[in-house]
Tab-separated table of C-alpha atoms and ligand atoms in Angstrom:
chain	number	residue	atom	x	y	z
A	1	MET	CA	58.899	147.230	192.320
A	2	THR	CA	59.744	143.935	193.972
A	3	ALA	CA	63.330	143.602	195.161
A	4	VAL	CA	65.574	140.847	193.883
A	5	ARG	CA	65.980	138.364	196.743
A	6	ILE	CA	69.706	137.719	197.039
A	7	ASN	CA	70.348	133.989	196.859
A	8	GLY	CA	72.601	133.493	199.870
A	9	LYS	CA	72.532	129.717	199.610
A	10	ALA	CA	74.003	129.701	196.105
A	11	ILE	CA	76.762	132.159	197.067
A	12	VAL	CA	77.584	130.218	200.230
A	13	GLY	CA	77.610	126.938	198.311
A	14	SER	CA	80.072	128.154	195.700
A	15	ILE	CA	82.466	129.748	198.223
A	16	ARG	CA	82.421	126.614	200.408
A	17	GLU	CA	83.256	124.497	197.350
A	18	GLU	CA	86.247	126.748	196.659
A	19	ILE	CA	87.345	126.477	200.294
A	20	ALA	CA	87.016	122.669	200.291
A	21	GLN	CA	89.127	122.453	197.144
A	22	GLU	CA	91.820	124.778	198.514
A	23	ALA	CA	91.878	122.820	201.780
A	24	ARG	CA	92.456	119.579	199.858
A	25	GLN	CA	95.276	121.221	197.891
A	26	LEU	CA	96.864	122.606	201.072
A	27	GLU	CA	96.788	119.162	202.650
A	28	GLU	CA	98.367	117.603	199.539
A	29	ARG	CA	101.154	120.197	199.489
A	30	THR	CA	101.922	120.404	203.198
A	31	GLY	CA	100.139	117.571	205.014
A	32	VAL	CA	98.259	120.194	207.026
A	33	LYS	CA	94.483	119.879	207.487
A	34	PRO	CA	92.905	123.156	208.628
A	35	GLY	CA	91.703	122.844	212.229
A	36	LEU	CA	89.247	125.006	214.165
A	37	ALA	CA	88.637	124.923	217.920
A	38	VAL	CA	85.374	126.359	219.189
A	39	VAL	CA	85.014	127.143	222.877
A	40	LEU	CA	81.545	127.456	224.381
A	41	VAL	CA	81.176	128.530	227.989
A	42	GLY	CA	77.699	128.102	229.472
A	43	ASP	CA	74.457	126.746	228.101
A	44	ASP	CA	72.938	129.589	226.091
A	45	PRO	CA	70.726	127.717	223.567
A	46	ALA	CA	71.334	130.155	220.679
A	47	SER	CA	75.112	129.924	221.192
A	48	ALA	CA	74.884	126.125	221.222
A	49	VAL	CA	73.144	126.234	217.817
A	50	TYR	CA	75.831	128.572	216.381
A	51	VAL	CA	78.590	126.290	217.677
A	52	ARG	CA	76.928	123.213	216.163
A	53	ASN	CA	76.560	124.979	212.809
A	54	LYS	CA	80.250	125.933	212.827
A	55	ALA	CA	81.380	122.373	213.586
A	56	LYS	CA	79.070	121.030	210.857
A	57	ALA	CA	80.419	123.548	208.334
A	58	CYS	CA	83.992	122.453	209.153
A	59	GLU	CA	83.067	118.854	208.496
A	60	GLU	CA	81.468	119.765	205.155
A	61	VAL	CA	84.653	121.372	203.818
A	62	GLY	CA	86.978	118.682	205.188
A	63	PHE	CA	88.419	120.620	208.139
A	64	TYR	CA	89.291	119.155	211.510
A	65	SER	CA	87.276	120.721	214.342
A	66	GLU	CA	86.903	120.328	218.063
A	67	VAL	CA	84.281	121.810	220.354
A	68	HIS	CA	85.128	122.539	223.989
A	69	LYS	CA	81.924	122.860	226.020
A	70	LEU	CA	82.617	124.282	229.452
A	71	PRO	CA	80.044	124.659	232.240
A	72	ALA	CA	78.713	128.174	232.946
A	73	GLU	CA	80.564	128.331	236.274
A	74	THR	CA	84.005	127.773	234.680
A	75	THR	CA	86.466	130.357	236.010
A	76	GLN	CA	88.134	132.904	233.780
A	77	GLU	CA	91.479	131.373	234.735
A	78	ASP	CA	90.369	127.991	233.387
A	79	VAL	CA	89.085	129.523	230.133
A	80	LEU	CA	92.407	131.346	229.649
A	81	ALA	CA	94.312	128.125	230.405
A	82	LEU	CA	92.344	126.303	227.699
A	83	ILE	CA	93.062	129.102	225.210
A	84	ALA	CA	96.785	128.885	226.032
A	85	GLU	CA	96.652	125.144	225.367
A	86	LEU	CA	94.895	125.698	222.013
A	87	ASN	CA	97.365	128.464	221.084
A	88	ALA	CA	100.155	125.880	221.418
A	89	LYS	CA	98.325	122.990	219.723
A	90	PRO	CA	99.735	122.300	216.227
A	91	THR	CA	96.529	120.737	214.812
A	92	ILE	CA	94.551	123.888	215.632
A	93	HIS	CA	94.868	126.910	213.332
A	94	GLY	CA	91.802	128.881	214.359
A	95	ILE	CA	90.324	129.524	217.802
A	96	LEU	CA	86.886	130.936	218.385
A	97	VAL	CA	85.315	131.638	221.750
A	98	GLN	CA	81.581	131.859	221.253
A	99	SER	CA	80.178	135.128	222.570
A	100	PRO	CA	78.674	136.226	224.804
A	101	PRO	CA	80.492	134.470	227.663
A	102	PRO	CA	78.861	134.360	231.126
A	103	ALA	CA	78.970	137.699	232.988
A	104	HIS	CA	81.827	136.728	235.344
A	105	ILE	CA	84.208	136.313	232.391
A	106	ASP	CA	85.917	139.403	230.972
A	107	GLU	CA	85.376	139.111	227.208
A	108	ASN	CA	88.290	141.443	226.432
A	109	ALA	CA	90.687	139.264	228.446
A	110	VAL	CA	89.524	136.262	226.417
A	111	ILE	CA	89.972	138.117	223.119
A	112	ASP	CA	93.463	139.280	224.130
A	113	ALA	CA	94.482	135.743	225.108
A	114	VAL	CA	93.945	134.245	221.642
A	115	ASP	CA	97.143	134.130	219.567
A	116	PRO	CA	96.587	136.775	216.821
A	117	ALA	CA	97.793	134.192	214.255
A	118	LYS	CA	94.828	131.961	215.251
A	119	ASP	CA	92.294	134.774	215.759
A	120	VAL	CA	89.943	133.726	212.960
A	121	ASP	CA	87.142	135.941	214.320
A	122	CYS	CA	89.419	138.983	213.800
A	123	PHE	CA	88.628	140.330	217.279
A	124	HIS	CA	92.181	140.673	218.658
A	125	PRO	CA	93.376	144.317	218.856
A	126	VAL	CA	96.391	143.457	216.657
A	127	ASN	CA	94.134	142.199	213.876
A	128	VAL	CA	91.634	145.048	214.337
A	129	GLY	CA	94.566	147.499	214.089
A	130	ASN	CA	95.868	145.803	210.936
A	131	LEU	CA	92.410	146.054	209.428
A	132	MET	CA	92.262	149.792	210.196
A	133	ILE	CA	95.556	150.499	208.440
A	134	GLY	CA	94.670	148.363	205.445
A	135	LYS	CA	96.930	145.340	205.946
A	136	PRO	CA	94.496	142.825	207.344
A	137	SER	CA	95.622	139.352	208.419
A	138	PHE	CA	92.077	138.122	208.778
A	139	LEU	CA	88.841	139.750	207.719
A	140	PRO	CA	86.044	140.152	210.270
A	141	CYS	CA	83.606	137.375	209.385
A	142	THR	CA	80.199	139.047	209.186
A	143	PRO	CA	81.355	142.243	207.407
A	144	ALA	CA	83.574	140.235	205.030
A	145	GLY	CA	80.563	138.029	204.293
A	146	VAL	CA	78.479	141.096	203.410
A	147	ILE	CA	81.186	142.315	201.009
A	148	GLN	CA	81.240	138.877	199.336
A	149	ILE	CA	77.438	138.908	199.029
A	150	LEU	CA	77.588	142.295	197.287
A	151	LYS	CA	80.465	141.359	194.981
A	152	ARG	CA	79.104	137.966	194.006
A	153	THR	CA	75.708	139.506	193.249
A	154	GLY	CA	77.488	141.850	190.834
A	155	ILE	CA	76.812	144.997	192.862
A	156	GLU	CA	79.319	147.818	192.358
A	157	ILE	CA	80.494	149.263	195.695
A	158	ALA	CA	83.040	151.895	194.605
A	159	GLY	CA	81.588	155.395	194.461
A	160	LYS	CA	78.319	154.370	196.101
A	161	HIS	CA	76.907	155.897	199.266
A	162	ALA	CA	76.826	153.094	201.825
A	163	VAL	CA	74.975	153.594	205.096
A	164	VAL	CA	75.638	151.206	207.985
A	165	VAL	CA	73.120	151.132	210.837
A	166	GLY	CA	74.865	149.923	214.027
A	167	ARG	CA	78.388	150.556	215.318
A	168	SER	CA	79.335	147.430	217.268
A	169	ASN	CA	82.925	146.180	217.280
A	170	ILE	CA	81.757	142.914	215.713
A	171	VAL	CA	79.650	144.222	212.848
A	172	GLY	CA	78.990	147.944	212.404
A	173	LYS	CA	82.486	149.438	212.775
A	174	PRO	CA	84.415	146.842	210.739
A	175	MET	CA	81.589	146.879	208.160
A	176	ALA	CA	82.085	150.607	207.672
A	177	MET	CA	85.848	150.069	207.370
A	178	LEU	CA	85.528	147.340	204.707
A	179	LEU	CA	83.062	149.425	202.683
A	180	LEU	CA	85.487	152.349	202.888
A	181	GLN	CA	88.292	150.093	201.653
A	182	GLU	CA	86.031	149.169	198.722
A	183	ASN	CA	85.823	152.913	197.951
A	184	ALA	CA	82.245	153.549	199.047
A	185	THR	CA	81.371	156.813	200.756
A	186	VAL	CA	80.277	155.608	204.176
A	187	THR	CA	77.906	156.966	206.809
A	188	VAL	CA	77.332	155.185	210.129
A	189	CYS	CA	74.077	155.535	212.088
A	190	HIS	CA	73.458	154.393	215.669
A	191	SER	CA	70.988	154.755	218.516
A	192	ARG	CA	71.815	158.462	218.973
A	193	THR	CA	71.342	159.390	215.292
A	194	PRO	CA	68.407	161.812	214.987
A	195	ASN	CA	66.094	161.504	211.975
A	196	MET	CA	67.789	158.323	210.861
A	197	GLU	CA	65.459	157.779	207.930
A	198	GLU	CA	66.724	160.976	206.272
A	199	ILE	CA	70.178	159.385	206.173
A	200	THR	CA	69.230	155.797	205.346
A	201	LYS	CA	67.074	157.117	202.491
A	202	GLN	CA	70.226	158.430	200.824
A	203	ALA	CA	71.876	155.003	200.800
A	204	ASP	CA	72.640	153.156	197.587
A	205	ILE	CA	73.733	150.303	199.844
A	206	LEU	CA	72.124	149.975	203.275
A	207	VAL	CA	73.563	147.487	205.780
A	208	VAL	CA	71.554	147.035	208.952
A	209	ALA	CA	73.058	145.471	212.103
A	210	VAL	CA	71.035	146.539	215.129
A	211	GLY	CA	69.161	143.604	216.653
A	212	ARG	CA	65.628	145.063	216.525
A	213	ALA	CA	63.017	143.114	214.592
A	214	HIS	CA	61.575	145.036	211.660
A	215	LEU	CA	63.235	148.363	212.594
A	216	ILE	CA	63.742	149.223	208.930
A	217	THR	CA	60.658	149.765	206.819
A	218	ARG	CA	60.069	151.211	203.350
A	219	LYS	CA	60.230	154.787	204.699
A	220	HIS	CA	63.969	154.236	205.408
A	221	VAL	CA	64.853	153.000	201.921
A	222	LYS	CA	65.601	154.764	198.643
A	223	PRO	CA	63.864	153.145	195.653
A	224	GLY	CA	66.217	150.633	194.016
A	225	ALA	CA	68.678	150.510	196.960
A	226	VAL	CA	70.565	147.365	197.940
A	227	VAL	CA	69.561	146.359	201.485
A	228	VAL	CA	71.588	143.844	203.493
A	229	ASP	CA	69.999	142.620	206.713
A	230	VAL	CA	72.493	141.370	209.308
A	231	GLY	CA	69.986	141.275	212.174
A	232	MET	CA	68.882	138.032	213.774
A	233	ASN	CA	65.952	138.336	216.131
A	234	ARG	CA	63.797	135.612	217.619
A	235	LEU	CA	60.152	136.781	217.819
A	236	GLU	CA	58.763	136.019	221.263
A	237	SER	CA	55.234	135.542	219.932
A	238	THR	CA	56.007	132.865	217.325
A	239	GLY	CA	59.647	131.889	217.927
A	240	LYS	CA	60.313	132.820	214.296
A	241	LEU	CA	63.775	134.129	213.323
A	242	VAL	CA	63.542	137.535	211.605
A	243	GLY	CA	65.930	140.293	210.604
A	244	ASP	CA	66.069	144.010	211.379
A	245	VAL	CA	64.383	144.749	208.064
A	246	ASP	CA	60.661	144.321	207.465
A	247	TYR	CA	61.252	142.129	204.411
A	248	ASP	CA	57.821	142.269	202.746
A	249	ASP	CA	57.489	146.024	203.217
A	250	VAL	CA	61.028	146.916	202.061
A	251	ALA	CA	60.859	144.478	199.127
A	252	GLU	CA	58.290	146.864	197.599
A	253	VAL	CA	60.906	149.621	197.175
A	254	ALA	CA	64.416	148.080	197.341
A	255	GLY	CA	66.330	146.837	194.303
A	256	TYR	CA	68.029	143.955	196.124
A	257	LEU	CA	67.317	142.486	199.548
A	258	THR	CA	68.861	139.703	201.634
A	259	PRO	CA	66.535	137.253	203.431
A	260	VAL	CA	66.795	136.289	207.114
A	261	PRO	CA	67.521	133.491	207.752
A	262	GLY	CA	69.659	132.084	204.953
A	263	CYS	CA	72.055	134.764	203.779
A	264	VAL	CA	74.330	136.783	206.111
A	265	GLY	CA	74.317	134.067	208.827
A	266	PRO	CA	75.684	131.222	206.659
A	267	MET	CA	78.043	133.694	204.928
A	268	THR	CA	79.516	134.597	208.314
A	269	ILE	CA	80.355	130.951	208.975
A	270	THR	CA	81.771	130.678	205.466
A	271	MET	CA	84.164	133.577	206.144
A	272	LEU	CA	85.194	131.853	209.376
A	273	LEU	CA	86.148	128.829	207.267
A	274	ALA	CA	88.062	131.080	204.855
A	275	ASN	CA	89.994	132.629	207.763
A	276	THR	CA	90.769	129.191	209.210
A	277	LEU	CA	92.073	128.042	205.835
A	278	MET	CA	94.241	131.168	205.617
A	279	ALA	CA	95.547	130.632	209.161
A	280	ALA	CA	96.386	127.013	208.361
A	281	GLY	CA	98.290	128.096	205.241
A	282	GLN	CA	100.235	130.731	207.169
A	283	LEU	CA	101.024	128.423	210.066
A	284	ALA	CA	102.131	125.784	207.549
A	285	GLY	CA	104.670	128.327	206.338
A	286	GLU	CA	102.869	129.397	203.179
A	287	SER	CA	102.505	133.080	202.345
A	288	ARG	CA	99.171	134.830	202.694
A	289	ALA	CA	96.592	133.916	200.070
B	1	NAP	P1	75.073	145.253	219.292
B	1	NAP	O1	76.453	145.087	219.782
B	1	NAP	O2	73.926	145.221	220.253
B	1	NAP	O3	75.015	146.665	218.511
B	1	NAP	C1	73.802	147.173	218.039
B	1	NAP	C2	74.038	148.526	217.405
B	1	NAP	O4	72.786	149.023	216.957
B	1	NAP	C3	74.621	149.575	218.353
B	1	NAP	O5	75.653	150.267	217.714
B	1	NAP	C4	73.432	150.470	218.659
B	1	NAP	O6	73.778	151.823	218.833
B	1	NAP	C5	72.619	150.364	217.389
B	1	NAP	N1	71.208	150.641	217.639
B	1	NAP	C6	70.425	150.199	218.650
B	1	NAP	N2	69.175	150.675	218.525
B	1	NAP	C7	69.165	151.457	217.418
B	1	NAP	C8	68.171	152.217	216.782
B	1	NAP	N3	66.922	152.278	217.229
B	1	NAP	N4	68.524	152.896	215.651
B	1	NAP	C9	69.782	152.849	215.170
B	1	NAP	N5	70.767	152.120	215.741
B	1	NAP	C10	70.450	151.431	216.857
B	1	NAP	O7	74.708	144.196	218.163
B	1	NAP	P2	75.645	143.436	217.073
B	1	NAP	O8	76.469	142.429	217.742
B	1	NAP	O9	76.262	144.423	216.168
B	1	NAP	O10	74.515	142.653	216.280
B	1	NAP	C11	73.474	143.331	215.593
B	1	NAP	C12	72.496	142.326	215.029
B	1	NAP	O11	73.184	141.516	214.083
B	1	NAP	C13	71.912	141.350	216.050
B	1	NAP	O12	70.607	141.021	215.652
B	1	NAP	C14	72.785	140.137	215.936
B	1	NAP	O13	72.126	138.945	216.312
B	1	NAP	C15	73.061	140.151	214.456
B	1	NAP	N6	74.301	139.469	214.071
B	1	NAP	C16	74.202	138.581	213.073
B	1	NAP	C17	75.337	137.926	212.657
B	1	NAP	C18	75.205	136.936	211.555
B	1	NAP	O14	76.082	136.119	211.372
B	1	NAP	N7	74.124	136.997	210.769
B	1	NAP	C19	76.575	138.166	213.235
B	1	NAP	C20	76.650	139.121	214.247
B	1	NAP	C21	75.501	139.778	214.647
B	1	NAP	P3	74.659	152.366	220.086
B	1	NAP	O15	76.074	152.006	219.765
B	1	NAP	O16	74.399	153.814	220.080
B	1	NAP	O17	74.136	151.654	221.297
């Protein structure tokens, strides 16, 4: 068996077209152009690439965007002051502080400082709480992107056994929650799960978000399973970007498989655009889409 390679580019392209069209319509109705502010503290090269990609994506769908690059030694007080300014700025509907910040900055304080109505990353405790009780304002970008990938590939989620590997606040936990809301039966594995392959092998849908190159091989995968690789790892030997799944090996047994790069990464940015559009609509006084 050779797995179907999920065409992330096509899915991303069609969702971004929808977003661009809705943004044009919002602007016609209300005069409001969705605006995203991205804050980057420090000079981490990978973060700089992510920030550039987000600004470029905004431009492509006709959003306004601004990037605030602050030196690594910027104080927490100054970062919080900038967030307060952006919270009050009418042309900005979404605020994103690229993680990780330098060690002297308390990431939780930064998350708490963003106005929940502009928290397009869905990191603020108010939005995380709303997600837990099933009345989300925003959807967490990477997990929401995975759900879109599954749905737009025509994969049924309800009634399936979904296994999520990883339990971070950004990916694993909200991923499990969204799959549960889609009526999957969900199991979460992490670094303290013994005999993980016995569990992953039961998955109809396996989502992997660990950050270890090629952790998942064919021995972890049930024949015909859908495997979504969230991982992004830069190989030291070659500099190549690879996922957590050994693509060529797993493709021999899986039914569907997402490539890295080119699927979950661009979908994550696409969901950020969707959240920014939603925030702009809400702040323009329109009800939730
Ligand atoms: P993270 O905060 O480091 O969390 C990693 C999780 O993996 C933890 O829950 C950890 O378990 C678990 N883990 C570690 N080693 C394991 C093992 N051997 N077996 C099973 N579980 C193990 O990472 P993250 O932020 O969730 O990101 C995960 C990966 O996704 C990274 O490669 C990151 O770059 C990528 N990512 C991609 C996107 C995208 O847009 N494509 C977005 C976000 C993240 P414990 O909790 O027990 O420590």
